[in-house]
CSV table of C-alpha atoms in Angstrom, one decimal:
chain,number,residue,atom,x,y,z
A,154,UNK,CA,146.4,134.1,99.6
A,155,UNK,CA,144.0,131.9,101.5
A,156,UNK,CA,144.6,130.3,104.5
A,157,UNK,CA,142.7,129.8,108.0
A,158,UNK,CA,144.6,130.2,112.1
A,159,UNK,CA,143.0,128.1,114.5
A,160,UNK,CA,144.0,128.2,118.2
A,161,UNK,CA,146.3,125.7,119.3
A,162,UNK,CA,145.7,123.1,121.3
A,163,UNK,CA,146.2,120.8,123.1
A,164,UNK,CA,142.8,121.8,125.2
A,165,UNK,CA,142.0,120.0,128.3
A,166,UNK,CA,138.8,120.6,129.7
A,167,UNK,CA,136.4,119.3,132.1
A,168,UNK,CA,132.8,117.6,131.9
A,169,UNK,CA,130.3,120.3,131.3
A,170,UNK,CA,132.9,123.0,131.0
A,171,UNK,CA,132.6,125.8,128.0
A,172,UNK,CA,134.2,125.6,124.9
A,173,UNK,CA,135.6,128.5,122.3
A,174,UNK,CA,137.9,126.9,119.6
A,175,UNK,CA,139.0,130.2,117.8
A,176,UNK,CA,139.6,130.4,114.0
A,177,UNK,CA,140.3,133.4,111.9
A,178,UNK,CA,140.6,133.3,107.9
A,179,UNK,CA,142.0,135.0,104.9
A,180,UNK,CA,140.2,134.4,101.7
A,181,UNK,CA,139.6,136.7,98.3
A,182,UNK,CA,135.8,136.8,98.0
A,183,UNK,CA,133.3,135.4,100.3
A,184,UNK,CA,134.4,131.7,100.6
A,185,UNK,CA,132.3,129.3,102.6
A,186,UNK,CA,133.6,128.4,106.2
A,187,UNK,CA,133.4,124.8,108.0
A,188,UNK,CA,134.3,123.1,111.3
A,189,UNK,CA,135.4,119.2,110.8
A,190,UNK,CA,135.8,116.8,113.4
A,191,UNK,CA,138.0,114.1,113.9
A,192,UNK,CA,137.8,111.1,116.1
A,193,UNK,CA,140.5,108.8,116.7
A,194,UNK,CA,141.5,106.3,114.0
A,195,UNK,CA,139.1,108.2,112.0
A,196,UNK,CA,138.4,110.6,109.2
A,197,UNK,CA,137.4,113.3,109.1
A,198,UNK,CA,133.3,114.3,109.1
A,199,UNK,CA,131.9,117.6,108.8
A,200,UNK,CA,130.6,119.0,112.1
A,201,UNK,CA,129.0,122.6,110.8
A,202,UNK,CA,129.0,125.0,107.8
A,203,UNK,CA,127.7,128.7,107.1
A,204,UNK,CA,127.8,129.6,103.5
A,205,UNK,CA,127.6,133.7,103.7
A,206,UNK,CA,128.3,136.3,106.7
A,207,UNK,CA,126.3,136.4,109.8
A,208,UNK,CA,124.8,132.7,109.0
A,209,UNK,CA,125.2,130.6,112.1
A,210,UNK,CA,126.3,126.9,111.7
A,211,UNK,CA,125.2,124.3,114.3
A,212,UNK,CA,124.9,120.6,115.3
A,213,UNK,CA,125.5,118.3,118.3
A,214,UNK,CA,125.6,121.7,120.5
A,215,UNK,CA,128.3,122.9,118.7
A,216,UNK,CA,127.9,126.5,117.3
A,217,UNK,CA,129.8,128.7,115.3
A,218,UNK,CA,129.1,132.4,113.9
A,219,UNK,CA,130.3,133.6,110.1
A,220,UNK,CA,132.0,137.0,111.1
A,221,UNK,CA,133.2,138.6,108.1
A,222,UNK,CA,133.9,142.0,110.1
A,223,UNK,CA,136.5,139.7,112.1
A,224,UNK,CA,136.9,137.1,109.0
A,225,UNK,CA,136.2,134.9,112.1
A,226,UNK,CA,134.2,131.3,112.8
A,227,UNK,CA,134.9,130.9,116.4
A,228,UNK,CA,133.5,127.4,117.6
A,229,UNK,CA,131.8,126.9,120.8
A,230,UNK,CA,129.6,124.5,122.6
A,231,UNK,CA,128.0,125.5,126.0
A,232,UNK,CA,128.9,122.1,127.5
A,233,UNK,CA,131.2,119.6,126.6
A,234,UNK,CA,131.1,116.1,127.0
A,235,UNK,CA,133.5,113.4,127.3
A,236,UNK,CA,132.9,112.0,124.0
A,237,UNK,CA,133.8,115.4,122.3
A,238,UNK,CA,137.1,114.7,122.7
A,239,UNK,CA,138.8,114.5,119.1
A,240,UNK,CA,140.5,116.8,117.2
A,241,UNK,CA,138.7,120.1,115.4
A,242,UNK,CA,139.3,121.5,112.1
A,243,UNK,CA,138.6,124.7,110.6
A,244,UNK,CA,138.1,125.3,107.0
A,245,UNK,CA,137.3,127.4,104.1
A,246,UNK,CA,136.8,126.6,100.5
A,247,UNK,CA,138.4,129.0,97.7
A,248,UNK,CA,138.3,128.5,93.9
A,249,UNK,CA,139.0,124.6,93.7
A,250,UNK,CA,140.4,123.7,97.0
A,251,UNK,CA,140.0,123.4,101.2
A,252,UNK,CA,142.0,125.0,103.4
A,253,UNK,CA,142.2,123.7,106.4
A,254,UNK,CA,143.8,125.0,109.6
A,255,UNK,CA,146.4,122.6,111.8
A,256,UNK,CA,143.5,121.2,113.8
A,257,UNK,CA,143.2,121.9,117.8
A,258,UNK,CA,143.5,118.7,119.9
A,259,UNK,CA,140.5,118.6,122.7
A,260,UNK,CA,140.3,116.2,125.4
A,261,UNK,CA,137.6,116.5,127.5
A,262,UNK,CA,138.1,115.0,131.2
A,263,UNK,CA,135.3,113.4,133.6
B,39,UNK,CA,125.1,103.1,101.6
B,40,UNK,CA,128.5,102.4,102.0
B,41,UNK,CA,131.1,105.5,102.9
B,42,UNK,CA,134.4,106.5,101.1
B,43,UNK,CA,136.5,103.2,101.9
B,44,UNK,CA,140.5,103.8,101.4
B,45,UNK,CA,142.9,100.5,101.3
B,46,UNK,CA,145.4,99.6,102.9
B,47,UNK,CA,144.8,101.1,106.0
B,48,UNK,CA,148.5,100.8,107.1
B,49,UNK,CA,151.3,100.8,104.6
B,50,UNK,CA,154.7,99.9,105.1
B,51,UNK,CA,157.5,100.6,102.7
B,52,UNK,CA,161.0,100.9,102.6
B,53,UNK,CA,162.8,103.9,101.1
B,54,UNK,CA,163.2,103.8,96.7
B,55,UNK,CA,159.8,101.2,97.0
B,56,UNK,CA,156.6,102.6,95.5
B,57,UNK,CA,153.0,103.0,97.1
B,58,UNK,CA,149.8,103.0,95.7
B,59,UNK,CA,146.6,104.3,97.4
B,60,UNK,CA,143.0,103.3,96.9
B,61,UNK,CA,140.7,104.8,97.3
B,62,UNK,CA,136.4,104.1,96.4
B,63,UNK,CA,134.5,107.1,96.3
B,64,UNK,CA,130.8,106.7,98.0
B,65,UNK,CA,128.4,105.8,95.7
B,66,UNK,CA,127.2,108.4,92.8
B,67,UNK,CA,130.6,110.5,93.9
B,68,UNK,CA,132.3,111.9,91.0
B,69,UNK,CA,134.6,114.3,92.9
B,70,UNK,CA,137.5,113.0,94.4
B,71,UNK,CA,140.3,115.0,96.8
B,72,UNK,CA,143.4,114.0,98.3
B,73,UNK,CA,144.7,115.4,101.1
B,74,UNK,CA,148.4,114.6,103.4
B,75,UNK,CA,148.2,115.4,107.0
B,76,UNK,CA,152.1,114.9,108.2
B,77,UNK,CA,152.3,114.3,112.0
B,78,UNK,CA,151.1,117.5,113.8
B,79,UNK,CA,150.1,119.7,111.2
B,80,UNK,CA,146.9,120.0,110.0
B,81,UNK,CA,145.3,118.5,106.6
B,82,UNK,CA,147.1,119.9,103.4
B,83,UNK,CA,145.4,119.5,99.4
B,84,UNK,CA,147.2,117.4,97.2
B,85,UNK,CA,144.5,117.1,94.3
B,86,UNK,CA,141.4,117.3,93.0
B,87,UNK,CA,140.0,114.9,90.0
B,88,UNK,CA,136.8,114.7,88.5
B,89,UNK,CA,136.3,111.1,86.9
B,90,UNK,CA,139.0,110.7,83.7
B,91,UNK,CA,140.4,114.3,84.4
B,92,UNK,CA,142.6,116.2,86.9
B,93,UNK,CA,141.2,119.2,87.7
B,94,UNK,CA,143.3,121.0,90.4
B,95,UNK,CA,146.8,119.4,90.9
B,96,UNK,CA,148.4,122.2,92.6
B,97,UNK,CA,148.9,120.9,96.1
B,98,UNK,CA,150.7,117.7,94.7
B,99,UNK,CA,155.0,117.7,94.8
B,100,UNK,CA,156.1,118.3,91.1
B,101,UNK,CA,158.0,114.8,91.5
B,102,UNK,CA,157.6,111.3,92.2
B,103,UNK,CA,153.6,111.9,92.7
B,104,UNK,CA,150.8,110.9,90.8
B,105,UNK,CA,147.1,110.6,91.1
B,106,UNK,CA,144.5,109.0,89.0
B,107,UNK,CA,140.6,108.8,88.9
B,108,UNK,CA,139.7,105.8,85.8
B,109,UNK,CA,136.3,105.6,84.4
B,110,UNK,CA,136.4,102.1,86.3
B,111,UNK,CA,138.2,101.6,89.5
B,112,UNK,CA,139.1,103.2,92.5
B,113,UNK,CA,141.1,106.7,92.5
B,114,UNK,CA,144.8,105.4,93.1
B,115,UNK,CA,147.4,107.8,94.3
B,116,UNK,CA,150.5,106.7,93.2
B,117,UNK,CA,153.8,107.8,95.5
B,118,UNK,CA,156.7,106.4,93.7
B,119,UNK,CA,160.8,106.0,95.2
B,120,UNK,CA,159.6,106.8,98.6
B,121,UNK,CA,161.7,109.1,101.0
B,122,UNK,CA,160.7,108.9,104.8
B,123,UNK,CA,159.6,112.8,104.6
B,124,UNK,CA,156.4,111.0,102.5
B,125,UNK,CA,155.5,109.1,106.1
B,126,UNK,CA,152.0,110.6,106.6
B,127,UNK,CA,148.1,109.7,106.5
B,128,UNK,CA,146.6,110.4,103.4
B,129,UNK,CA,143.1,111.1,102.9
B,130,UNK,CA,140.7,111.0,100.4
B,131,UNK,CA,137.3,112.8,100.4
B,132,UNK,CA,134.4,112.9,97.9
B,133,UNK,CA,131.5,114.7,97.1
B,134,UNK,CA,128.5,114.3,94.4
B,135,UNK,CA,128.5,117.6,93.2
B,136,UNK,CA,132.1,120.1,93.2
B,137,UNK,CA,133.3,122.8,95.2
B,138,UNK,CA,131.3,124.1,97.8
B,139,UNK,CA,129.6,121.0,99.2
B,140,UNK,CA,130.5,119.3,102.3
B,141,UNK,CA,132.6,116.3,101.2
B,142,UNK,CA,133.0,113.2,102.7
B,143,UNK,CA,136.0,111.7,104.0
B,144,UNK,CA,137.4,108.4,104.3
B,145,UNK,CA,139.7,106.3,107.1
B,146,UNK,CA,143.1,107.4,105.7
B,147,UNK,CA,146.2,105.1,104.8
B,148,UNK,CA,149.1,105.8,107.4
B,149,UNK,CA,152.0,105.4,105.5
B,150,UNK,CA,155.1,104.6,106.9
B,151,UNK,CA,158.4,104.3,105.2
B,152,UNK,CA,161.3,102.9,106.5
């Protein structure tokens, strides 16, 4: 079946620390992957996509790297700020519907 | 251009009550999604309706839920006798085109039954 295994949180980091958010996936076929963010009170908005292996998704200093060798989509950002904080999502889509993984809480701390 | 609005917000009902969902698509969306995120977990699919048809109900329970998408109106996603396992937020997301494309989501209704 399809499904997608972030790392769980809660992360706590400091200003200007790095980030890695891991995600691994199962999927039949070559599904496209996607990181989601959301803010408190919010819903959720799409942060990055890559649509076929070795594509590389990125936005707001956030990256992330389509690894079919790993079936992996590890986010990271180089420096995180405090308004980062929010929880992170990682998805695929299969056939007719988003998977989405359990989210990984990050706070980020002055 | 306005984005996927969802109404109420915050819903309160008491266990046997029903609750209805609303939820407005952005403008030239004709794909609609419902998802349930219970407390702690992540973001699970409930459906997937094109206007006037259901196109993937698979994530929805077999009972007591329902989900529409009219030619007019708002998608409605209809939870009827409601237990307190149903307290969650529900989303609803949208897209112009289907599958594949980034999809837009809105607010959420928290739903709370007593």
């Amino acid at each position: 079946g399809n499904s997608v295994t972030q790392m769980e949180g809660p992360v706590t980091l400091s200003e200007e620390a790095f980030l890695t958010i891991n995600c691994t996936y199962t999927a039949t076929g070559y599904p496209s992957l996607f990181w989601y963010v959301q803010y408190p009170g919010e819903g959720l908005q799409l942060l990055l996509k890559a649509t076929k292996a070795d594509d590389k998704g990125s936005n707001k200093g956030f990256e992330a790297t389509y690894r079919k060798e790993t079936t992996s989509f590890h986010l990271e950002k180089g420096s995180v700020q405090v308004s980062d904080s929010a929880v992170y999502f990682c998805a695929l889509i299969s056939g007719n519907q988003f998977y989405f993984g359990t989210g990984t809480s990050l706070t980020v701390i002055p | 251009n306005a984005g996927v609005m969802q109404n109420p917000r915050h819903l309160v009902r008491r266990r046997g009550q029903e609750a209805r969902l609303r939820c407005s698509p952005m403008k030239g969306h004709s794909h609609v999604y419902w998802y349930r995120q219970l407390p702690e977990e992540g973001l699970k699919f409930m459906v997937y309706l094109q206007k006037e048809n259901i196109i993937d109900e698979s994530g929805m329970p077999k009972e007591r839920f329902s989900a529409e998408f009219p030619k007019e109106g708002p998608s409605i996603l209809r939870i009827q006798q409601v237990v307190r396992g149903d307290s969650a937020a529900y989303f609803c997301a949208s897209s112009p085109l289907g599958l594949d494309n980034e999809q837009f989501f809105g607010p959420g209704t928290r739903l709370t039954v007593l």
